[in-house]
Coordinates of C-alpha atoms in Angstrom, one line a residue:
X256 CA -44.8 -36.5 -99.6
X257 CA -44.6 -33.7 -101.9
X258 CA -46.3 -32.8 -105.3
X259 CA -44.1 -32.0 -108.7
X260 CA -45.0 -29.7 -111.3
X261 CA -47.8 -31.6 -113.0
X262 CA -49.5 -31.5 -109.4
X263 CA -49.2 -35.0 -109.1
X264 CA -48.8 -36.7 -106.1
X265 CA -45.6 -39.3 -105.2
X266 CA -44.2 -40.4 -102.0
X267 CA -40.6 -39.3 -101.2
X268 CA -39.7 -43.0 -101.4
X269 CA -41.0 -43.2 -104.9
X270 CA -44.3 -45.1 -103.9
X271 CA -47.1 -44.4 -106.1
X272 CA -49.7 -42.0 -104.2
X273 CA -53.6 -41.5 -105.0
X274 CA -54.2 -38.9 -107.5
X275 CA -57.2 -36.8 -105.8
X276 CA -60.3 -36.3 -107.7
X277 CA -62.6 -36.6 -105.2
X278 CA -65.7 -34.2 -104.6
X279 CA -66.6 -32.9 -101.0
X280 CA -69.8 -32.1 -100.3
X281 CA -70.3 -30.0 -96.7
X282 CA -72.9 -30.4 -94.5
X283 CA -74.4 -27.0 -95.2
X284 CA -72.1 -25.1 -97.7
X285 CA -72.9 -26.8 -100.7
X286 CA -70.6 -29.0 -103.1
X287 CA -66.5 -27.9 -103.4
X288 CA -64.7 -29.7 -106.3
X289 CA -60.9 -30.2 -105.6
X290 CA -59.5 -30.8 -109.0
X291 CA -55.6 -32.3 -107.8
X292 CA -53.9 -29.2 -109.7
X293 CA -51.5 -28.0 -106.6
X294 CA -49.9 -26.0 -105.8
X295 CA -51.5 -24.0 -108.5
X296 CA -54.8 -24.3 -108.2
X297 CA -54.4 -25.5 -104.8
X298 CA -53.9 -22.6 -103.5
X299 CA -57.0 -21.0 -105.1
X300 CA -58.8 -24.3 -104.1
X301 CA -57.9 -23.7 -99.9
X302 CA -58.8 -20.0 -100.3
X303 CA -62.1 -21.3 -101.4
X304 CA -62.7 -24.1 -98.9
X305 CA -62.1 -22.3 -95.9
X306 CA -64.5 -18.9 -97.4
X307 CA -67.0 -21.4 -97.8
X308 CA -66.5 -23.0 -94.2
X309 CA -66.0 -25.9 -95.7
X310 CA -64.2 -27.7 -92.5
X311 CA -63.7 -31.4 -94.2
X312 CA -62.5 -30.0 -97.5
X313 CA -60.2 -27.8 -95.4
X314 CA -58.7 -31.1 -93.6
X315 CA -58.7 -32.9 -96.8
X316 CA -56.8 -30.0 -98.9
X317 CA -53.9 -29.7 -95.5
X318 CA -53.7 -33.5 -95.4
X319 CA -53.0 -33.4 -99.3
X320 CA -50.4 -31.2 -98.6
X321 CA -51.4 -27.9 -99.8
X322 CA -49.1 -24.8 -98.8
X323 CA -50.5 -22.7 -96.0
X324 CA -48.5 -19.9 -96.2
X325 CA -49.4 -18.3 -99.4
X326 CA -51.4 -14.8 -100.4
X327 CA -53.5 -13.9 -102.4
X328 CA -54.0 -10.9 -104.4
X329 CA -54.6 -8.6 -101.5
X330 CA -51.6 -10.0 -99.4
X331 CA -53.8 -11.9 -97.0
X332 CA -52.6 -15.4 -96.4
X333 CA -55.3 -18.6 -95.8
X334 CA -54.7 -18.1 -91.9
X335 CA -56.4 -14.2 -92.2
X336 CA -59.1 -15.9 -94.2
X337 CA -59.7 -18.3 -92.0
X338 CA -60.2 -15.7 -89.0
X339 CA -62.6 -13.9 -91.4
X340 CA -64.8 -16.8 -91.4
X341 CA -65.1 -16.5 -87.5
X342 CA -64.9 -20.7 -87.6
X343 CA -62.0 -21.6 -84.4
X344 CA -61.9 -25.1 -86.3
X345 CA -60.2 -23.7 -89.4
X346 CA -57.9 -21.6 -87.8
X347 CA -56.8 -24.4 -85.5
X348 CA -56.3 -26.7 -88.6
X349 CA -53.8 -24.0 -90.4
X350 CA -52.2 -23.1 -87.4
X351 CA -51.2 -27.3 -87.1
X352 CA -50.5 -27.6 -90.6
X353 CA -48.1 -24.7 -89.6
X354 CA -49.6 -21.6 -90.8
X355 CA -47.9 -18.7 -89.9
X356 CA -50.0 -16.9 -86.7
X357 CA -48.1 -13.4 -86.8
X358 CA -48.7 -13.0 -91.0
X359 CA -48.7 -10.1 -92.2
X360 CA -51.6 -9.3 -94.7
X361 CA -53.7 -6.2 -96.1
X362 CA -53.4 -3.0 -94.5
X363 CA -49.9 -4.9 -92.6
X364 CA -52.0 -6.9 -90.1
X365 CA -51.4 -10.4 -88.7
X366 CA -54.3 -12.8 -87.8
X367 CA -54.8 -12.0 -84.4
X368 CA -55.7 -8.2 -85.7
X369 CA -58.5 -9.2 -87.6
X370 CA -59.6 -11.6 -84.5
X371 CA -60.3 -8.7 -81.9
X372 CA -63.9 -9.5 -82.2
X373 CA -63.5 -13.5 -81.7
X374 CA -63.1 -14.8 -78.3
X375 CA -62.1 -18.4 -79.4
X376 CA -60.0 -17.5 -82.3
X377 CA -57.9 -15.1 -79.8
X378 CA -57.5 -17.6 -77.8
X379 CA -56.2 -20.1 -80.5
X380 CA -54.4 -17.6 -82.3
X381 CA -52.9 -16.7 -78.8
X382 CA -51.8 -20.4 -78.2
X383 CA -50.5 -20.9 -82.1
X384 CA -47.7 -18.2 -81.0
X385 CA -49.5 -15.2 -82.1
X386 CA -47.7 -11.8 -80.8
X387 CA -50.1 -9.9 -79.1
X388 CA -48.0 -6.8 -79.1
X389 CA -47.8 -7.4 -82.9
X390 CA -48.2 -3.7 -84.6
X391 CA -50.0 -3.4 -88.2
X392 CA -48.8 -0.4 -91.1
X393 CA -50.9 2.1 -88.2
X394 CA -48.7 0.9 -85.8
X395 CA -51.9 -0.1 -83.4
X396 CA -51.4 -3.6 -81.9
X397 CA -54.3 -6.5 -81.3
X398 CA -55.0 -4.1 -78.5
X399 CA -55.9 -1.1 -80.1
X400 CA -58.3 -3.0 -82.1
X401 CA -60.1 -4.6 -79.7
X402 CA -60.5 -1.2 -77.4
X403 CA -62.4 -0.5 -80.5
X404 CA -64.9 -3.1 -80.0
X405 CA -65.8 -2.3 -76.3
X406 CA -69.4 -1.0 -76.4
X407 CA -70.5 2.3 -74.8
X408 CA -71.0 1.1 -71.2
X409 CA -68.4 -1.3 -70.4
X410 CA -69.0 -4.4 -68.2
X411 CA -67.3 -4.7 -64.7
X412 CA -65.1 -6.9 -66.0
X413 CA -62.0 -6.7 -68.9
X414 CA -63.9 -8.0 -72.4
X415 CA -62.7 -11.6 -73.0
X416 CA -60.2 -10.4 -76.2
X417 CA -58.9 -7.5 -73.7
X418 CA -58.3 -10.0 -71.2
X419 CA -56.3 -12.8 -73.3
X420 CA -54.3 -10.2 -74.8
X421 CA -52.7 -8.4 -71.7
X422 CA -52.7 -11.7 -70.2
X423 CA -50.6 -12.8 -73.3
X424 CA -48.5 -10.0 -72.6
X425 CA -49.6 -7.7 -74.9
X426 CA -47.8 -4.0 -74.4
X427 CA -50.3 -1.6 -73.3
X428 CA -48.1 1.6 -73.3
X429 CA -47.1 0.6 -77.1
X430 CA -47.9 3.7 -79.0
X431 CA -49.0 3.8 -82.9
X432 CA -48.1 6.0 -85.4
X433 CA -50.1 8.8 -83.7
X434 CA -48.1 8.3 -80.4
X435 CA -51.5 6.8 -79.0
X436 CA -50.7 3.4 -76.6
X437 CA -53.8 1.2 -75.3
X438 CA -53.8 3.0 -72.4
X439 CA -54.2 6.3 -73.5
X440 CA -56.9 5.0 -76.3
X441 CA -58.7 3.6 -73.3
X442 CA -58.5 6.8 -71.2
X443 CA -60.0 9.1 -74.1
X444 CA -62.5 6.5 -75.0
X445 CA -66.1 7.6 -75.8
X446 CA -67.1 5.3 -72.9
X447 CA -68.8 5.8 -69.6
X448 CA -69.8 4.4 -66.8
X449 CA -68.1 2.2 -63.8
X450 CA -66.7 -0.4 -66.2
X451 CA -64.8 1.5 -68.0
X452 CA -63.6 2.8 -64.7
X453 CA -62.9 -1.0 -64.0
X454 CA -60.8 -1.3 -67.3
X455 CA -58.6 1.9 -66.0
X456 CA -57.8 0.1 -63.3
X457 CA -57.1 -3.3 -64.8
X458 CA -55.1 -1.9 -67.3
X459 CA -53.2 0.3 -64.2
X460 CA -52.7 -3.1 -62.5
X461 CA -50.8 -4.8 -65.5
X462 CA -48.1 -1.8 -66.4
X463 CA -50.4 1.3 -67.7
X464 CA -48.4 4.3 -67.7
X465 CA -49.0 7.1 -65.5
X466 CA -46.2 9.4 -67.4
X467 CA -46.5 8.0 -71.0
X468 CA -48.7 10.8 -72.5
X469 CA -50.0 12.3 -75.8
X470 CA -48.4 14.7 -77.9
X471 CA -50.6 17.0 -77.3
X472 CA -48.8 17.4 -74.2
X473 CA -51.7 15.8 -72.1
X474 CA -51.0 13.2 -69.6
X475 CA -52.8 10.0 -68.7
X476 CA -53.8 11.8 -65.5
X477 CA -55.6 14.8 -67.2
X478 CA -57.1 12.4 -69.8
X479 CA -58.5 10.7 -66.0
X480 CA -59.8 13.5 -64.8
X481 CA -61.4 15.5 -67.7
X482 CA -63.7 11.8 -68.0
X483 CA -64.1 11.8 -63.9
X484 CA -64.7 15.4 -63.0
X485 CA -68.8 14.5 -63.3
X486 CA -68.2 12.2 -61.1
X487 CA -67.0 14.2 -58.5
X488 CA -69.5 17.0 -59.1
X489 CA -72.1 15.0 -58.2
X490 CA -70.4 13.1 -55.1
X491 CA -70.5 9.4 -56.7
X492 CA -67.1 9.3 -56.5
X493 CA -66.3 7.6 -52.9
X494 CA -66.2 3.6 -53.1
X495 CA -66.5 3.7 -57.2
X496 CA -64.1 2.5 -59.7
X497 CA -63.0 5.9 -60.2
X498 CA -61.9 6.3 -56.7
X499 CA -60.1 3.2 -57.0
X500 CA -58.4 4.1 -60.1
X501 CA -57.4 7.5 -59.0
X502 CA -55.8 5.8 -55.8
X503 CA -53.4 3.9 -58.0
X504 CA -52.6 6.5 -60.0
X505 CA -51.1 8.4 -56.9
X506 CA -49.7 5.1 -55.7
X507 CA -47.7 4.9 -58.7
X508 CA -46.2 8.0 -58.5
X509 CA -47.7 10.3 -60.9
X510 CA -47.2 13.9 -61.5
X511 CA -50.2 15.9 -59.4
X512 CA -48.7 19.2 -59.6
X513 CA -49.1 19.0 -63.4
X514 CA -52.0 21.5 -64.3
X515 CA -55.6 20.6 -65.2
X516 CA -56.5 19.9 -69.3
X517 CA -58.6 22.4 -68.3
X518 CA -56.2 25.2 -66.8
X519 CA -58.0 24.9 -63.5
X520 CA -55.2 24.9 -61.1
X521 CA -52.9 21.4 -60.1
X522 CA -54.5 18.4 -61.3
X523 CA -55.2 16.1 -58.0
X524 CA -56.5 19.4 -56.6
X525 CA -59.2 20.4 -58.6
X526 CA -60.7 16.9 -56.2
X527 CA -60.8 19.0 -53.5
X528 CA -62.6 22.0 -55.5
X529 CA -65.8 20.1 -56.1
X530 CA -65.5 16.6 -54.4
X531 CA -64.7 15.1 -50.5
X532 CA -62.3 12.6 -51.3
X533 CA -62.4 9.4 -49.1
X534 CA -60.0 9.7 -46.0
X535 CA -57.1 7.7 -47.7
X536 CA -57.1 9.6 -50.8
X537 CA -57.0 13.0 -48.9
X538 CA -54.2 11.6 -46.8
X539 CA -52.1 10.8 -49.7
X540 CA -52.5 14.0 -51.4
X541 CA -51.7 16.0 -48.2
X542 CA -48.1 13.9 -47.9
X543 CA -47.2 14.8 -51.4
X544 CA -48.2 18.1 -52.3
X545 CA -47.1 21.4 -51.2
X546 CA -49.4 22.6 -48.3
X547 CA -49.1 25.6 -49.1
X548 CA -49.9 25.9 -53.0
X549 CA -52.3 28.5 -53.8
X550 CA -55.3 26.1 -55.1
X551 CA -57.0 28.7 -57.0
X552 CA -58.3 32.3 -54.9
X553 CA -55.5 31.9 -52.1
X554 CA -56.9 29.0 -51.2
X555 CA -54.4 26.0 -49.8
X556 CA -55.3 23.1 -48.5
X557 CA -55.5 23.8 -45.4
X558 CA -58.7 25.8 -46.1
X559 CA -60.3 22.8 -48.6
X560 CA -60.3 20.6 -46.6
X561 CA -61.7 22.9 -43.6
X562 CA -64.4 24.4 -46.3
X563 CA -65.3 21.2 -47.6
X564 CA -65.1 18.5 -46.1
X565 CA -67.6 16.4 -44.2
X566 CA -67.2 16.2 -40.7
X567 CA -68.7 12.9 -39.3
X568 CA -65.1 11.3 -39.1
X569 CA -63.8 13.4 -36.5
X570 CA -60.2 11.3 -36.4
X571 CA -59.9 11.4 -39.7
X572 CA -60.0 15.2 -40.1
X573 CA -57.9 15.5 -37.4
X574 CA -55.1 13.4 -39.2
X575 CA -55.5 15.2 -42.5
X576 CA -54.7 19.4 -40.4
X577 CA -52.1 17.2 -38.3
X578 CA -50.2 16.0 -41.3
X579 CA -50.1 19.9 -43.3
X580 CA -49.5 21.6 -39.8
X581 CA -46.2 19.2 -39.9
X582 CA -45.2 19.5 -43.0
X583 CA -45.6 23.3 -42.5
X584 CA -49.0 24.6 -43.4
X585 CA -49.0 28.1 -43.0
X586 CA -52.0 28.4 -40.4
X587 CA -52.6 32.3 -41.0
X588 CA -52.5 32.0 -44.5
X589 CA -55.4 34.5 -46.2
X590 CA -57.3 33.6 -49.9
X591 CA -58.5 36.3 -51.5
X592 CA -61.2 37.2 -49.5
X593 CA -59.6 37.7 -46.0
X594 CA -60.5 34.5 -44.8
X595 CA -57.8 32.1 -42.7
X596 CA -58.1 28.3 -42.2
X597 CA -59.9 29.4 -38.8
X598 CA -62.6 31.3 -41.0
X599 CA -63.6 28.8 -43.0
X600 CA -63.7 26.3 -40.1
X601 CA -66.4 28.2 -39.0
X602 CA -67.8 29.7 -42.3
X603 CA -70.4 26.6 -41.9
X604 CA -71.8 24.4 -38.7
X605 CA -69.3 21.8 -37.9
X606 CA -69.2 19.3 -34.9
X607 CA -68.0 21.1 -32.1
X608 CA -65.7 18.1 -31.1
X609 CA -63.8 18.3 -34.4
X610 CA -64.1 22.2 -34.2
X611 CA -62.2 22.5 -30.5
X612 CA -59.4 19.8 -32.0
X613 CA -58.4 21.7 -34.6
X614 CA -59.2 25.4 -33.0
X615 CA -56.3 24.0 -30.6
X616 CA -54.0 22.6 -33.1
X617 CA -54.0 26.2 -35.5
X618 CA -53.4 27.8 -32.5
X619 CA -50.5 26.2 -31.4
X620 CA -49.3 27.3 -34.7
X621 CA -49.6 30.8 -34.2
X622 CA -53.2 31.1 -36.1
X623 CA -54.0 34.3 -36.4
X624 CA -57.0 35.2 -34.5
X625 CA -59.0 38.1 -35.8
X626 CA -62.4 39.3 -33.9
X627 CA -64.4 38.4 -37.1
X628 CA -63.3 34.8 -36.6
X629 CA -64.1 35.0 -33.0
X630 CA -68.0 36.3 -33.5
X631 CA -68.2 33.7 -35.9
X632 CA -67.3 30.9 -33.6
X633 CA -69.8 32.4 -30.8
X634 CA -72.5 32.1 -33.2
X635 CA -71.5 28.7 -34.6
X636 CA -71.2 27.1 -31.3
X637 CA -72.6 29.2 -28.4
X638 CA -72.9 27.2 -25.3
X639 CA -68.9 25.6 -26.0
X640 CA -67.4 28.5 -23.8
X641 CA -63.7 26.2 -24.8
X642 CA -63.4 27.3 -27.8
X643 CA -64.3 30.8 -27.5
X644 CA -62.2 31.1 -24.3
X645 CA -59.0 29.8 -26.4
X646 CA -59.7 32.4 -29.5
X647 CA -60.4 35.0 -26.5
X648 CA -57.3 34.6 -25.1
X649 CA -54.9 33.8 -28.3
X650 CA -56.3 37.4 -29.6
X651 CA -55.7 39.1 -26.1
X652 CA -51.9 38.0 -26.8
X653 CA -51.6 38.5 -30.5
X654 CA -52.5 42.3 -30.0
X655 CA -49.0 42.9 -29.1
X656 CA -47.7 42.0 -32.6
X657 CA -50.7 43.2 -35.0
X658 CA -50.8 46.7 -36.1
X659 CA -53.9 47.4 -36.6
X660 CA -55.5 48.7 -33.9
X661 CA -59.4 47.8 -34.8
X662 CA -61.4 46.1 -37.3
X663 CA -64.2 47.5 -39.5
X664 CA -68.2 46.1 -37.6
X665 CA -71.2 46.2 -38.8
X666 CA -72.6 48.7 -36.5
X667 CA -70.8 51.5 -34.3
X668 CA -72.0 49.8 -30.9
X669 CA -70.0 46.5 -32.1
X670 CA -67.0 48.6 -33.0
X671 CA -67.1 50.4 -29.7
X672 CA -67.3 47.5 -27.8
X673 CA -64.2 45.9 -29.3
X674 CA -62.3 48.8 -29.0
X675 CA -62.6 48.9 -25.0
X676 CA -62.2 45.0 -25.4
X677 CA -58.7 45.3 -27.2
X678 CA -57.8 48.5 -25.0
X679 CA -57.9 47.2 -21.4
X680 CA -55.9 43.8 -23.5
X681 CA -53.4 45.7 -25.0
X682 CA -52.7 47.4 -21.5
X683 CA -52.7 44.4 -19.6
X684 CA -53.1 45.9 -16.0
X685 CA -55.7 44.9 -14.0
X686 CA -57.2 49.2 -13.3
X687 CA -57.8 48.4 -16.9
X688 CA -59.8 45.2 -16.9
X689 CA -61.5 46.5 -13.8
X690 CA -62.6 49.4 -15.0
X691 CA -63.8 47.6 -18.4
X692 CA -65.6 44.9 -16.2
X693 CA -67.6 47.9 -14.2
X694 CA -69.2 49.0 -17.4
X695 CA -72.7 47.4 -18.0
X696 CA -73.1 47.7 -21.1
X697 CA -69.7 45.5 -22.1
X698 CA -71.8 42.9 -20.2
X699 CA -73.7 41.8 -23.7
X700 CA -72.2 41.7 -26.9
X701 CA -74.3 44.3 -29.4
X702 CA -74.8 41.9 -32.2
X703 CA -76.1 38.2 -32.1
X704 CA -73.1 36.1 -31.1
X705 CA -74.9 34.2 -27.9
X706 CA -76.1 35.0 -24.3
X707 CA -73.0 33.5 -23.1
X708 CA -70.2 35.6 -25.8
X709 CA -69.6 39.3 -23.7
X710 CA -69.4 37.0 -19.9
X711 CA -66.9 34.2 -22.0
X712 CA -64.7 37.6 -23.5
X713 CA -64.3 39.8 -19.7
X714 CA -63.2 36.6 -18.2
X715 CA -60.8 36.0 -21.1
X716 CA -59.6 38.9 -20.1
X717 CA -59.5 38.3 -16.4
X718 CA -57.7 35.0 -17.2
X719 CA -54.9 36.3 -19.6
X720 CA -54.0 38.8 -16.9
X721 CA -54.1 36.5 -14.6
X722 CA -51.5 33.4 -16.7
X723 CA -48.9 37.3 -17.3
X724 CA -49.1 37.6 -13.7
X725 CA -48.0 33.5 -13.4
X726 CA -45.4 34.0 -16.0
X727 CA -43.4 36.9 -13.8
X728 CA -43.8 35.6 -10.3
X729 CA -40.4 34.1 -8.8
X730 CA -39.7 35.4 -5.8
X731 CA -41.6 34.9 -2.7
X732 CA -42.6 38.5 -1.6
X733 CA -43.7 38.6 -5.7
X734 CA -45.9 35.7 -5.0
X735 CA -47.5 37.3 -1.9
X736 CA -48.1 40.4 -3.9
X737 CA -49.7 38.4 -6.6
X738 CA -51.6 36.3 -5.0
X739 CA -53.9 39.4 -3.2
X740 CA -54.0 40.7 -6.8
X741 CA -55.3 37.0 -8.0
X742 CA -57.6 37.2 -5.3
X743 CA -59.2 40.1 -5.8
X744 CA -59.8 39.4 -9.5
X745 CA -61.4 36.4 -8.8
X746 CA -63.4 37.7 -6.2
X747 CA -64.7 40.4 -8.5
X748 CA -65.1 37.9 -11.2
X749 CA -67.2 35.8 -8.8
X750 CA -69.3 38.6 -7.9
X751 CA -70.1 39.7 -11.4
X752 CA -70.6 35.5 -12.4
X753 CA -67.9 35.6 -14.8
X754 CA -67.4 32.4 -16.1
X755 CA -63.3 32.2 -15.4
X756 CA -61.5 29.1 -16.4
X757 CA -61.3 26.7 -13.0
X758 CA -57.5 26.5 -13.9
X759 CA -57.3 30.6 -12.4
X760 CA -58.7 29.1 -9.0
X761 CA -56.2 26.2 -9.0
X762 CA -53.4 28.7 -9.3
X763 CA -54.9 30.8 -6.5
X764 CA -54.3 27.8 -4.4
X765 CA -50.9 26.8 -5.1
X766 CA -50.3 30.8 -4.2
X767 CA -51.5 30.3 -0.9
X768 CA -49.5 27.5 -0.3

């Protein structure tokens, strides 16, 4: 069927066809008169029908054969009218009367543009052939519309229109003319709370960018963390969306040595400056980042995660100081206030089982041991003579190498009692130790560090003389010189209820054997 010039109707085989002049009245829109002028008027006359939601008079104008494709004075065509409307019924009818789903109206926009805020006509629009990565004269897609429309605390789940359109297929790294993608629109949205947290990660999960950034020069990472860093300052963090999001960040690959938006060191790392990060998260970071990047103050990670984290997961820490120590922490390493890994383990009171794991594991290392660090442990944890023993006796060694020959105390009593401590080490002989164990008052340390402290220190010393004597003995005759000189150090220590490591005992055995 088509219609001539004079708008009247004929069949293409020349059979005569109705002439319309029929009025349709609309349930609740009133009366529309369709006059039979087309295409002329007809056009006009559709325009009209489907602003006035007129569905029948819609159906009646397609069925006449009325072109669906046309504009009108401000470009739109009947299809972008029809979405205005908000009726799925009307855009359904155009789109099978073969309206054009990716027209291009005012301001350059197709259908599916002006839709954002329409479920149902999404949907049809979507199933018509729509392009949901369609761009208008901005350059923003479908997408960048309907990001528009979230409100300002975002449900757990992706909006309806959010979720059709990526599920269509939609581009969510596709910038507009201001370089700006979905993604990115989304990340430096005025939103808050864990939905939008939720929509991070759901647009993450279908293709988001972790290196497609502004250009500004800021990355979707920083955009992240600039909108998390509350989070983190007030612990929420672990087991919310954020977390979740910032795990899938790492997991695809992005840049964490990048520096903060806010110039405050490396990006993931400003985590450990104000947040614990679940055990996964920490692990990750610690397999990809230097270990020993100065964090901000000297500080590596080595001493984060030792300052701040918390200690009830005792294999978990362990795994975290295992991995840096193998990838080459440096376990000396100072920040700028003097203060190694082993001084912030015990700058606050940790479990002593995690505490003796790791005291062990710096050491092997070659930790440096200092006497502050030592007095510090005693005080922390005063009945585990382990740990104090080990520090003892690392520090008793170590005095070879340092050059220093004391460290600045609090009062002169203190500093005289370390230097006869690190004399008699330093000399190693046993006329040394002795005469340092005959003095009384090197029996109780002169400053609160435990009952327990000056007792644990002598027999350090007693016990690293006594492993140097182990490490020299070959020869037979050797071992019978050594073993009166064992002897007699234990049985001094006995008498004086030195608390000497069984292990010294042990040895005096396997001498007299």
């Amino acid at each position: 069927m088509y219609f001539g010039a004079s708008g009247s109707a004929s069949s293409a085989g020349g059979l005569p066809f109705m002439s319309f002049e029929h009025q349709f009245a609309g349930p609740s829109h009133g009366t529309f008169e369709f006059s039979g002028q087309l295409p002329t008027a007809g056009k006009t006359q559709l325009f009209q029908a489907i602003v006035a939601k007129n569905v029948e008079s819609v159906k009646a104008l397609l069925f006449a054969g009325v072109a669906v494709s046309v504009k009108d004075q401000l470009g739109n065509e009947p299809l972008h009218s029809a979405v205005y409307t908000g009726l799925a019924d009307i855009v359904e009818l155009l789109l099978k009367f073969g309206a054009n789903p990716n027209a291009k109206g005012l301001l350059d926009r197709s259908p599916l543009h002006l839709a954002v805020s329409n479920p149902k006509i999404v949907d049809a629009l979507l199933k018509g052939g729509a392009d949901p990565s369609d761009q208008d004269g901005n350059g923003d897609t479908p997408l960048h519309l309907a990001l528009s429309e979230l409100p300002t605390r975002p449900a757990g789940k992706p909006p309806p229109v959010v979720d059709a359109l990526v599920g269509a297929g939609c581009d969510v790294n596709r910038p507009n003319e201001a370089g700006v993608s979905p993604f990115l629109k989304l990340l430096a949205a005025p939103h808050e709370g864990n939905g939008l947290y939720q929509l991070v990660i759901f647009f993450l999960e279908h293709g988001g960018s972790v290196h497609q950034g502004l250009r500004d020069g800021r990355t979707p990472l920083q955009l992240f963390l600039a909108r998390a860093g509350d989070m983190w300052a007030t612990g929420s963090w672990e087991g919310d969306g954020a977390n979740r999001a910032f795990h899938l960040f790492l997991e695809k690959g992005v840049a964490i040595e990048t520096a903060t938006a806010s110039s405050r060191g490396p990006l993931a790392l400003s985590l450990f400056r104000v947040h614990r990060p679940d055990i996964k998260l920490a692990t990750m970071l610690c397999e990809r980042l230097d270990p020993n990047q100065d964090l901000g103050r000297g500080e590596t990670l080595l001493h984060k995660i030792l300052g701040s984290y918390g200690w009830g997961k005792v294999k978990e820490v362990e795994a975290l100081v295992k991995v840096l120590l193998r990838r080459g922490a440096d376990a000396s390493h100072q920040n700028l206030d003097g203060q190694t890994p082993l001084a912030v383990l015990f700058e606050t009171r940790r479990d002593p089982r995690v505490a003796e794991s790791i005291v062990q594991m710096l050491l092997d290392k070659n930790a440096r041991v200092s006497q502050r660090v030592i007095v510090k442990a005693a005080r922390r944890f005063p009945q585990n003579g382990r740990i104090l023993r080990r520090l003892l006796q690392s520090y008793a060694r170590q005095l070879g190498s340092l050059h220093e020959t004391s460290e600045s105390h609090s009062t002169p009593a203190e500093q005289q009692w370390w230097d006869e401590w690190v004399h008699a080490a330093r000399v190693g002989e046993w006329a040394s130790i002795e005469q340092l164990l005959s003095q009384s008052h090197m029996r109780r340390y002169p400053n609160k560090a435990g009952p327990k402290f000056a007792l644990i220190a002598l027999a350090a010393l007693v016990e690293t003389y006594i492993w140097t004597v182990k490490s020299v003995c070959e020869t037979p005759i050797e071992k019978v010189s050594q073993r009166e000189c064992v002897a007699e150090a234990l049985r001094l220590c006995r008498s004086q209820e030195l608390p000497v490591d069984m292990a010294c005992f042990d040895y005096l055995i396997e001498l007299c054997l």
